[in-house]
Tab-separated table of N, CA and C in Angstrom:
chain	number	residue	atom	x	y	z
A	1	MET	N	0.988	-1.201	-0.033
A	1	MET	CA	-0.188	-0.054	-0.017
A	1	MET	C	0.611	1.483	0.299
A	2	GLU	N	1.766	1.085	0.637
A	2	GLU	CA	2.801	2.155	0.488
A	2	GLU	C	3.049	2.621	-0.655
A	3	ALA	N	3.261	1.612	-1.685
A	3	ALA	CA	3.770	2.102	-2.742
A	3	ALA	C	2.265	2.458	-3.773
A	4	ILE	N	1.242	2.125	-3.311
A	4	ILE	CA	0.208	2.776	-3.963
A	4	ILE	C	-0.208	4.484	-3.390
A	5	ARG	N	0.450	4.555	-2.370
A	5	ARG	CA	0.414	5.900	-1.925
A	5	ARG	C	1.072	6.479	-2.431
A	6	LYS	N	2.699	5.983	-2.473
A	6	LYS	CA	3.775	6.981	-3.118
A	6	LYS	C	3.092	6.989	-4.400
A	7	LYS	N	2.582	6.347	-5.294
A	7	LYS	CA	1.969	6.411	-6.734
A	7	LYS	C	0.772	7.253	-6.785
A	8	ILE	N	-0.140	7.464	-5.629
A	8	ILE	CA	-0.959	8.546	-5.479
A	8	ILE	C	-0.374	9.573	-5.387
A	9	SER	N	0.147	9.837	-4.291
A	9	SER	CA	1.211	10.828	-4.105
A	9	SER	C	1.839	11.445	-5.206
A	10	ALA	N	2.767	10.648	-6.102
A	10	ALA	CA	3.183	11.093	-7.150
A	10	ALA	C	2.411	11.557	-8.017
A	11	LEU	N	1.355	11.036	-8.257
A	11	LEU	CA	0.177	10.823	-9.381
A	11	LEU	C	-0.434	12.661	-9.270
A	12	ARG	N	-0.748	12.824	-7.697
A	12	ARG	CA	-1.150	13.974	-6.897
A	12	ARG	C	-0.200	14.974	-7.547
A	13	ASP	N	1.129	14.928	-7.233
A	13	ASP	CA	2.154	15.899	-7.515
A	13	ASP	C	1.898	16.132	-8.895
A	14	GLU	N	2.200	14.899	-9.558
A	14	GLU	CA	2.285	15.192	-11.126
A	14	GLU	C	0.821	15.970	-11.817
A	15	CYS	N	-0.312	15.271	-10.879
A	15	CYS	CA	-1.763	16.363	-11.271
A	15	CYS	C	-1.344	17.838	-11.011
A	16	GLU	N	-0.643	18.134	-9.572
A	16	GLU	CA	-0.648	19.557	-9.737
A	16	GLU	C	0.094	20.330	-10.385
A	17	GLN	N	1.233	19.283	-10.497
A	17	GLN	CA	2.122	20.264	-11.486
A	17	GLN	C	1.633	20.194	-12.768
A	18	ALA	N	0.848	18.958	-13.121
A	18	ALA	CA	0.109	19.378	-14.495
A	18	ALA	C	-1.362	20.200	-14.577
A	19	HIS	N	-1.547	20.847	-13.510
A	19	HIS	CA	-2.961	21.997	-13.008
A	19	HIS	C	-1.973	23.149	-13.140
A	20	ASP	N	-0.380	23.377	-12.470
A	20	ASP	CA	0.103	24.446	-12.557
A	20	ASP	C	0.429	24.543	-13.950
A	21	ARG	N	1.119	23.932	-14.480
A	21	ARG	CA	1.439	23.943	-15.761
A	21	ARG	C	0.220	24.474	-16.858
A	22	ALA	N	-0.881	23.389	-16.618
A	22	ALA	CA	-2.082	24.331	-17.388
A	22	ALA	C	-2.654	25.461	-17.021
A	23	ASP	N	-2.045	25.883	-15.851
A	23	ASP	CA	-3.137	27.346	-15.502
A	23	ASP	C	-1.731	28.168	-16.089
A	24	GLU	N	-0.558	27.700	-15.680
A	24	GLU	CA	0.806	28.607	-16.243
A	24	GLU	C	0.047	28.623	-18.161
A	25	LEU	N	-0.261	27.733	-18.295
A	25	LEU	CA	-0.159	27.419	-20.154
A	25	LEU	C	-1.817	28.707	-20.329
A	26	GLU	N	-2.531	28.551	-19.436
A	26	GLU	CA	-3.932	28.919	-19.817
A	26	GLU	C	-3.372	31.072	-19.501
A	27	ARG	N	-2.382	31.159	-18.664
A	27	ARG	CA	-2.186	32.618	-18.377
A	27	ARG	C	-1.524	32.848	-19.790
A	28	LEU	N	-0.456	32.141	-19.883
A	28	LEU	CA	0.315	32.616	-21.230
A	28	LEU	C	-0.538	32.698	-22.039
A	29	LEU	N	-1.742	31.639	-22.620
A	29	LEU	CA	-2.359	31.560	-23.628
A	29	LEU	C	-3.173	33.277	-23.711
A	30	GLN	N	-3.705	33.419	-22.371
A	30	GLN	CA	-4.582	34.813	-22.188
A	30	GLN	C	-3.700	35.702	-22.405
A	31	ALA	N	-2.373	35.627	-22.049
A	31	ALA	CA	-1.619	36.848	-22.274
A	31	ALA	C	-1.210	37.080	-24.331
A	32	GLU	N	-1.078	35.858	-24.360
A	32	GLU	CA	-0.930	35.690	-26.009
A	32	GLU	C	-2.370	36.347	-26.863
A	33	LYS	N	-3.898	36.188	-26.147
A	33	LYS	CA	-4.955	36.390	-26.687
A	33	LYS	C	-4.834	38.006	-26.817
A	34	ASP	N	-4.474	38.324	-25.736
A	34	ASP	CA	-4.630	39.980	-25.007
A	34	ASP	C	-3.646	40.774	-26.138
A	35	ARG	N	-2.440	39.910	-26.397
A	35	ARG	CA	-1.560	40.370	-27.139
A	35	ARG	C	-1.901	40.342	-28.614
A	36	ALA	N	-2.779	39.561	-29.009
A	36	ALA	CA	-3.222	39.244	-30.240
A	36	ALA	C	-4.403	40.517	-30.499
A	37	ASP	N	-5.213	40.407	-29.248
A	37	ASP	CA	-6.710	41.557	-29.407
A	37	ASP	C	-5.770	42.824	-29.379
A	38	THR	N	-4.604	43.408	-28.636
A	38	THR	CA	-4.120	44.395	-28.777
A	38	THR	C	-3.639	44.770	-30.368
A	39	ALA	N	-2.967	43.478	-30.656
A	39	ALA	CA	-2.079	43.807	-32.054
A	39	ALA	C	-3.169	44.022	-33.561
A	40	GLU	N	-4.499	43.019	-32.928
A	40	GLU	CA	-5.362	43.361	-33.863
A	40	GLU	C	-6.187	45.006	-33.577
A	41	ALA	N	-6.515	45.128	-32.420
A	41	ALA	CA	-6.619	46.703	-32.313
A	41	ALA	C	-6.016	47.659	-32.800
A	42	GLU	N	-4.595	47.728	-32.862
A	42	GLU	CA	-3.422	48.281	-33.476
A	42	GLU	C	-3.541	48.503	-34.847
A	43	VAL	N	-3.555	47.120	-35.338
A	43	VAL	CA	-3.740	46.731	-37.000
A	43	VAL	C	-5.032	47.695	-37.282
A	44	SER	N	-6.013	47.453	-36.837
A	44	SER	CA	-7.443	48.328	-37.142
A	44	SER	C	-7.065	49.739	-36.813
A	45	SER	N	-6.722	49.873	-35.902
A	45	SER	CA	-6.362	51.435	-35.454
A	45	SER	C	-5.184	52.305	-37.338
A	46	LEU	N	-4.199	51.572	-37.349
A	46	LEU	CA	-3.425	51.734	-38.325
A	46	LEU	C	-3.928	51.709	-39.696
A	47	GLN	N	-4.874	50.723	-39.891
A	47	GLN	CA	-5.731	50.746	-41.088
A	47	GLN	C	-6.527	52.034	-41.211
A	48	ARG	N	-7.345	52.453	-40.150
A	48	ARG	CA	-7.884	53.595	-40.161
A	48	ARG	C	-7.346	54.537	-40.462
A	49	ARG	N	-5.723	54.446	-39.403
A	49	ARG	CA	-5.031	55.837	-39.932
A	49	ARG	C	-4.554	56.017	-41.554
A	50	LEU	N	-4.312	54.730	-42.174
A	50	LEU	CA	-3.742	54.642	-43.628
A	50	LEU	C	-4.780	55.118	-44.240
A	51	THR	N	-6.223	54.430	-44.191
A	51	THR	CA	-7.510	55.165	-44.683
A	51	THR	C	-7.467	56.974	-44.894
A	52	LEU	N	-7.324	57.459	-43.712
A	52	LEU	CA	-7.242	58.232	-43.555
A	52	LEU	C	-6.189	59.333	-44.207
A	53	VAL	N	-4.834	59.143	-44.262
A	53	VAL	CA	-3.734	59.361	-44.543
A	53	VAL	C	-3.973	59.290	-46.321
A	54	GLU	N	-4.417	58.033	-46.979
A	54	GLU	CA	-4.676	57.959	-48.018
A	54	GLU	C	-5.639	58.977	-48.300
A	55	ASP	N	-6.788	59.220	-47.664
A	55	ASP	CA	-7.561	60.289	-48.158
A	55	ASP	C	-7.501	61.611	-48.350
A	56	GLU	N	-6.499	61.694	-47.322
A	56	GLU	CA	-5.737	63.315	-46.905
A	56	GLU	C	-4.543	63.377	-48.259
A	57	LEU	N	-4.074	62.407	-48.838
A	57	LEU	CA	-3.234	62.402	-49.903
A	57	LEU	C	-3.653	62.712	-51.106
A	58	GLU	N	-5.091	62.228	-51.146
A	58	GLU	CA	-5.895	61.878	-52.503
A	58	GLU	C	-6.452	63.648	-52.337
A	59	ARG	N	-6.920	64.208	-51.110
A	59	ARG	CA	-7.272	65.721	-51.335
A	59	ARG	C	-6.151	66.802	-51.838
A	60	ALA	N	-5.078	66.067	-51.099
A	60	ALA	CA	-4.095	66.947	-51.393
A	60	ALA	C	-3.493	67.021	-53.038
A	61	GLN	N	-3.595	65.883	-53.660
A	61	GLN	CA	-3.061	65.566	-54.987
A	61	GLN	C	-4.118	66.420	-55.610
A	62	THR	N	-5.175	66.384	-55.079
A	62	THR	CA	-6.297	67.251	-55.934
A	62	THR	C	-6.032	68.699	-55.943
A	63	ARG	N	-5.655	69.080	-54.512
A	63	ARG	CA	-5.342	70.661	-54.112
A	63	ARG	C	-4.053	70.991	-55.092
A	64	LEU	N	-3.229	70.114	-55.087
A	64	LEU	CA	-1.857	70.131	-55.872
A	64	LEU	C	-2.024	70.585	-57.529
A	65	CYS	N	-3.069	69.691	-57.837
A	65	CYS	CA	-3.106	69.831	-59.365
A	65	CYS	C	-4.172	70.943	-59.781
A	66	SER	N	-4.853	71.250	-58.994
A	66	SER	CA	-5.690	72.541	-59.146
A	66	SER	C	-4.675	74.050	-58.846
A	67	THR	N	-3.862	73.660	-58.059
A	67	THR	CA	-2.868	74.837	-57.534
A	67	THR	C	-1.622	74.964	-58.908
A	68	THR	N	-1.609	73.762	-59.064
A	68	THR	CA	-0.775	73.859	-60.564
A	68	THR	C	-1.311	74.461	-61.663
A	69	GLU	N	-2.723	74.133	-61.808
A	69	GLU	CA	-3.395	74.469	-62.870
A	69	GLU	C	-3.450	76.045	-62.495
A	70	LYS	N	-3.869	76.705	-61.665
A	70	LYS	CA	-3.778	78.411	-61.029
A	70	LYS	C	-2.638	78.898	-61.270
A	71	LEU	N	-1.666	78.061	-60.901
A	71	LEU	CA	-0.211	78.904	-61.618
A	71	LEU	C	0.183	79.028	-62.457
A	72	GLY	N	-0.436	77.666	-63.395
A	72	GLY	CA	0.067	77.729	-64.939
A	72	GLY	C	-0.714	79.032	-65.464
A	73	GLU	N	-2.052	79.159	-65.137
A	73	GLU	CA	-2.986	80.247	-65.717
A	73	GLU	C	-2.449	81.621	-64.979
A	74	THR	N	-1.727	82.074	-63.735
A	74	THR	CA	-1.205	82.790	-63.324
A	74	THR	C	0.144	83.385	-64.181
A	75	GLU	N	0.889	82.225	-63.922
A	75	GLU	CA	1.974	82.358	-65.034
A	75	GLU	C	1.609	83.262	-66.571
A	76	LYS	N	0.572	82.468	-67.480
A	76	LYS	CA	0.212	82.759	-68.641
A	76	LYS	C	-0.205	84.426	-68.485
A	77	SER	N	-1.088	84.439	-67.432
A	77	SER	CA	-1.110	85.769	-67.460
A	77	SER	C	0.070	87.302	-67.018
A	78	ALA	N	0.879	86.373	-66.195
A	78	ALA	CA	2.014	87.420	-65.739
A	78	ALA	C	2.612	87.793	-67.546
A	79	ASP	N	2.796	86.580	-67.899
A	79	ASP	CA	3.643	86.649	-69.093
A	79	ASP	C	3.014	88.102	-70.119
A	80	GLU	N	1.526	87.750	-70.395
A	80	GLU	CA	0.801	88.706	-71.377
A	80	GLU	C	1.337	90.127	-70.307
A	81	SER	N	0.936	89.982	-69.019
A	81	SER	CA	1.244	91.444	-68.631
A	81	SER	C	2.471	92.121	-68.831
A	82	GLU	N	3.494	91.159	-68.584
A	82	GLU	CA	4.799	91.609	-69.508
A	82	GLU	C	5.078	91.589	-70.589
A	83	ARG	N	4.465	91.279	-71.291
A	83	ARG	CA	4.627	91.522	-72.826
A	83	ARG	C	3.884	92.897	-73.157
A	84	ALA	N	2.318	93.135	-72.444
A	84	ALA	CA	2.044	94.569	-72.577
A	84	ALA	C	2.908	95.622	-71.997
A	85	ARG	N	3.346	95.306	-70.894
A	85	ARG	CA	4.070	96.331	-70.042
A	85	ARG	C	5.472	96.857	-71.246
A	86	LYS	N	5.978	95.913	-71.883
A	86	LYS	CA	6.889	95.887	-72.688
A	86	LYS	C	6.322	96.969	-73.850
A	87	VAL	N	5.331	96.203	-74.265
A	87	VAL	CA	4.846	97.373	-75.497
A	87	VAL	C	4.348	98.760	-74.867
A	88	LEU	N	3.739	98.986	-74.203
A	88	LEU	CA	3.795	100.586	-73.425
A	88	LEU	C	4.765	100.758	-73.604
A	89	GLU	N	5.693	100.314	-72.522
A	89	GLU	CA	6.933	101.243	-72.471
A	89	GLU	C	7.634	101.503	-73.700
A	90	THR	N	7.738	100.354	-74.924
A	90	THR	CA	7.997	101.119	-75.889
A	90	THR	C	7.167	102.087	-76.542
A	91	ARG	N	6.363	102.025	-76.564
A	91	ARG	CA	5.071	103.096	-76.963
A	91	ARG	C	5.479	104.674	-75.752
A	92	SER	N	5.853	104.533	-74.919
A	92	SER	CA	6.309	105.694	-73.759
A	92	SER	C	7.435	106.359	-74.654
A	93	LEU	N	8.448	105.306	-74.896
A	93	LEU	CA	9.556	105.851	-75.084
A	93	LEU	C	9.264	106.474	-76.824
A	94	THR	N	8.576	106.278	-77.743
A	94	THR	CA	8.472	106.683	-78.998
A	94	THR	C	7.780	107.730	-78.692
A	95	ASP	N	6.647	107.669	-78.131
A	95	ASP	CA	5.847	108.932	-77.612
A	95	ASP	C	6.951	110.173	-77.011
A	96	ASP	N	7.542	109.793	-76.023
A	96	ASP	CA	8.672	110.697	-75.530
A	96	ASP	C	9.867	111.672	-76.872
A	97	ASP	N	10.324	110.224	-77.691
A	97	ASP	CA	11.245	110.874	-78.722
A	97	ASP	C	10.198	112.004	-79.456
A	98	ARG	N	8.952	111.634	-79.853
A	98	ARG	CA	8.086	111.965	-80.737
A	98	ARG	C	7.853	113.637	-79.914
A	99	LEU	N	7.564	113.566	-78.855
A	99	LEU	CA	7.231	114.761	-77.855
A	99	LEU	C	8.378	115.252	-77.880
A	100	GLU	N	9.711	114.962	-77.680
A	100	GLU	CA	10.957	116.130	-77.966
A	100	GLU	C	10.727	116.430	-79.509
A	101	PHE	N	10.762	115.818	-80.408
A	101	PHE	CA	10.546	116.275	-81.807
A	101	PHE	C	9.497	117.338	-82.105
A	102	LEU	N	8.325	117.342	-81.450
A	102	LEU	CA	6.926	117.992	-81.888
A	102	LEU	C	8.278	119.540	-81.199
A	103	THR	N	8.349	119.285	-79.452
A	103	THR	CA	8.799	120.345	-78.965
A	103	THR	C	9.539	121.394	-79.774
A	104	GLU	N	10.422	120.249	-80.090
A	104	GLU	CA	11.381	121.352	-81.030
A	104	GLU	C	10.968	121.532	-82.277
A	105	GLN	N	9.709	121.305	-83.122
A	105	GLN	CA	9.137	121.651	-83.936
A	105	GLN	C	8.694	123.180	-83.930
A	106	VAL	N	7.634	122.799	-82.277
A	106	VAL	CA	7.179	124.164	-81.819
A	106	VAL	C	8.029	125.041	-81.734
A	107	LYS	N	9.131	125.183	-80.959
A	107	LYS	CA	10.041	126.022	-80.519
A	107	LYS	C	10.460	126.761	-82.123
A	108	THR	N	11.111	125.470	-82.914
A	108	THR	CA	11.298	126.353	-84.395
A	108	THR	C	10.038	127.066	-84.983
A	109	ALA	N	8.826	126.910	-84.769
A	109	ALA	CA	7.783	127.212	-85.490
A	109	ALA	C	7.390	128.631	-84.898
A	110	ARG	N	7.577	128.596	-83.630
A	110	ARG	CA	7.540	129.856	-82.840
A	110	ARG	C	8.411	130.735	-83.366
A	111	LEU	N	9.968	130.543	-83.005
A	111	LEU	CA	10.722	131.338	-83.618
A	111	LEU	C	10.782	132.173	-85.276
A	112	MET	N	10.209	130.970	-85.784
A	112	MET	CA	9.928	131.314	-87.321
A	112	MET	C	8.434	132.739	-87.069
A	113	ASN	N	7.327	132.121	-86.746
A	113	ASN	CA	6.599	133.036	-86.353
A	113	ASN	C	6.924	134.207	-85.747
A	114	GLU	N	7.852	134.232	-84.832
A	114	GLU	CA	8.457	135.512	-84.197
A	114	GLU	C	9.042	136.474	-85.142
A	115	GLU	N	10.040	135.686	-86.168
A	115	GLU	CA	10.771	136.353	-87.449
A	115	GLU	C	9.808	136.844	-87.997
A	116	SER	N	8.717	135.855	-88.725
A	116	SER	CA	7.787	136.205	-89.363
A	116	SER	C	6.723	137.413	-88.937
A	117	GLU	N	6.387	137.688	-87.773
A	117	GLU	CA	5.738	138.502	-87.175
A	117	GLU	C	6.807	140.249	-87.806
A	118	ARG	N	8.083	140.074	-86.850
A	118	ARG	CA	8.869	141.199	-86.735
A	118	ARG	C	9.374	141.586	-88.528
A	119	LYS	N	9.239	140.520	-89.304
A	119	LYS	CA	9.394	140.660	-90.786
A	119	LYS	C	8.211	141.491	-91.504
A	120	TYR	N	6.838	141.271	-90.742
A	120	TYR	CA	5.480	141.484	-91.419
A	120	TYR	C	5.416	143.473	-90.687
A	121	ALA	N	5.953	143.378	-89.373
A	121	ALA	CA	5.892	144.515	-88.920
A	121	ALA	C	6.767	145.537	-90.020
A	122	GLU	N	7.978	145.189	-89.948
A	122	GLU	CA	9.050	145.699	-91.021
A	122	GLU	C	8.284	145.999	-92.196
A	123	VAL	N	7.883	145.276	-92.703
A	123	VAL	CA	7.134	145.286	-93.925
A	123	VAL	C	5.763	146.002	-94.001
A	124	ALA	N	4.994	146.086	-92.868
A	124	ALA	CA	3.876	147.024	-92.383
A	124	ALA	C	4.163	148.464	-92.504
A	125	ARG	N	5.390	149.005	-91.917
A	125	ARG	CA	6.273	149.929	-91.228
A	125	ARG	C	6.385	150.711	-92.981
A	126	ARG	N	7.259	149.826	-93.897
A	126	ARG	CA	7.459	150.037	-94.899
A	126	ARG	C	6.381	150.421	-95.735
A	127	LEU	N	5.676	149.868	-95.894
A	127	LEU	CA	4.303	149.976	-96.575
A	127	LEU	C	3.337	151.386	-96.049
A	128	ALA	N	3.408	151.325	-95.336
A	128	ALA	CA	2.869	152.629	-94.532
A	128	ALA	C	3.970	153.869	-95.121
A	129	ILE	N	5.051	154.035	-94.825
A	129	ILE	CA	6.097	154.778	-95.255
A	129	ILE	C	5.786	155.238	-97.137
A	130	THR	N	5.624	153.762	-97.746
A	130	THR	CA	5.559	153.601	-99.045
A	130	THR	C	3.853	154.554	-99.589
A	131	GLU	N	3.008	154.099	-98.561
A	131	GLU	CA	1.621	154.700	-98.714
A	131	GLU	C	1.750	155.780	-98.656
A	132	SER	N	2.345	156.460	-97.428
A	132	SER	CA	2.483	158.066	-97.051
A	132	SER	C	3.097	158.904	-98.404
A	133	ASP	N	4.456	157.874	-98.868
A	133	ASP	CA	5.197	158.645	-99.710
A	133	ASP	C	4.016	158.839	-101.119
A	134	LEU	N	3.501	157.614	-101.600
A	134	LEU	CA	2.585	157.531	-102.699
A	134	LEU	C	1.449	158.935	-102.370
A	135	GLU	N	0.767	158.829	-101.195
A	135	GLU	CA	0.204	160.270	-101.069
A	135	GLU	C	0.758	161.463	-101.678
A	136	ARG	N	2.023	161.802	-100.918
A	136	ARG	CA	2.636	162.684	-101.189
A	136	ARG	C	2.627	163.316	-102.761
A	137	SER	N	3.452	161.854	-103.244
A	137	SER	CA	3.311	161.764	-104.582
A	137	SER	C	2.407	162.461	-105.298
A	138	GLU	N	1.397	161.873	-105.043
A	138	GLU	CA	0.062	161.880	-105.710
A	138	GLU	C	-0.333	163.464	-105.857
A	139	GLU	N	-0.098	163.858	-104.098
A	139	GLU	CA	-0.548	165.288	-103.647
A	139	GLU	C	0.376	166.455	-104.958
A	140	ARG	N	1.576	165.778	-104.711
A	140	ARG	CA	2.531	166.555	-105.532
A	140	ARG	C	2.079	166.590	-107.148
A	141	ARG	N	1.944	165.625	-107.371
A	141	ARG	CA	1.266	165.411	-109.011
A	141	ARG	C	-0.073	166.525	-109.343
A	142	VAL	N	-0.896	166.088	-108.305
A	142	VAL	CA	-2.012	166.551	-108.764
A	142	VAL	C	-2.002	168.262	-108.560
A	143	GLY	N	-1.115	168.667	-107.697
A	143	GLY	CA	-0.668	170.010	-107.541
A	143	GLY	C	-0.027	170.267	-109.008
A	144	LYS	N	0.848	169.843	-109.302
A	144	LYS	CA	1.458	169.904	-110.544
A	144	LYS	C	0.812	170.271	-111.797
A	145	GLU	N	-0.433	169.045	-111.611
A	145	GLU	CA	-0.987	169.045	-112.825
A	145	GLU	C	-2.167	170.301	-112.862
A	146	CYS	N	-2.717	170.439	-111.240
A	146	CYS	CA	-3.171	171.988	-111.512
A	146	CYS	C	-2.457	173.078	-111.764
A	147	ARG	N	-1.724	173.052	-111.566
A	147	ARG	CA	-0.814	174.293	-111.718
A	147	ARG	C	-0.342	174.886	-113.148
A	148	SER	N	-0.302	173.403	-113.737
A	148	SER	CA	0.040	173.129	-115.160
A	148	SER	C	-1.187	173.482	-115.856
A	149	ARG	N	-2.378	173.307	-115.886
A	149	ARG	CA	-3.413	173.555	-116.027
A	149	ARG	C	-3.731	175.656	-116.003
A	150	TRP	N	-3.499	175.865	-115.222
A	150	TRP	CA	-3.507	176.939	-115.035
A	150	TRP	C	-2.292	178.019	-115.350
A	151	SER	N	-1.668	177.139	-115.643
A	151	SER	CA	-0.355	178.080	-116.047
A	151	SER	C	-0.662	178.618	-117.382
A	152	PRO	N	0.069	179.625	-117.609
A	152	PRO	CA	-0.103	180.794	-118.673
A	152	PRO	C	0.566	179.844	-120.295
A	153	TYR	N	1.685	179.198	-119.979
A	153	TYR	CA	2.348	178.241	-120.705
A	153	TYR	C	1.729	177.116	-121.375
A	154	HIS	N	0.821	176.799	-120.654
A	154	HIS	CA	0.302	175.530	-120.867
A	154	HIS	C	-0.258	175.571	-122.378
């Protein structure tokens, strides 16, 4: 009987060890399940985050495309404005040159006008003198004719 008791005791020890080992394995299994659940939750969280990041990337690409188009339009507008500025600048320079030329012509015309007015005044003065001389000559001629008609020698 002693052998059976020892055997029962050994089986009890073995059973306790098996229970302890089973408890330990259950704890390990639970820990692994918890880790798996945590990992699944993390994976799920990362998948949601990945979806959000992909959506944000898509929106950013759309904004980039839109902004790039607007930039292209703005560059075209800037190029057109630059061309227009150059045309206006050239026109301004041409107008400045023409203004200088016309200003010189006006000065020359004024000088010519002043000279013409001076000559006109001189000619008018000479004409007045000549008319005066003519009147006197006419008066003398008329006077001579009158004298010669009444003259006894006629």
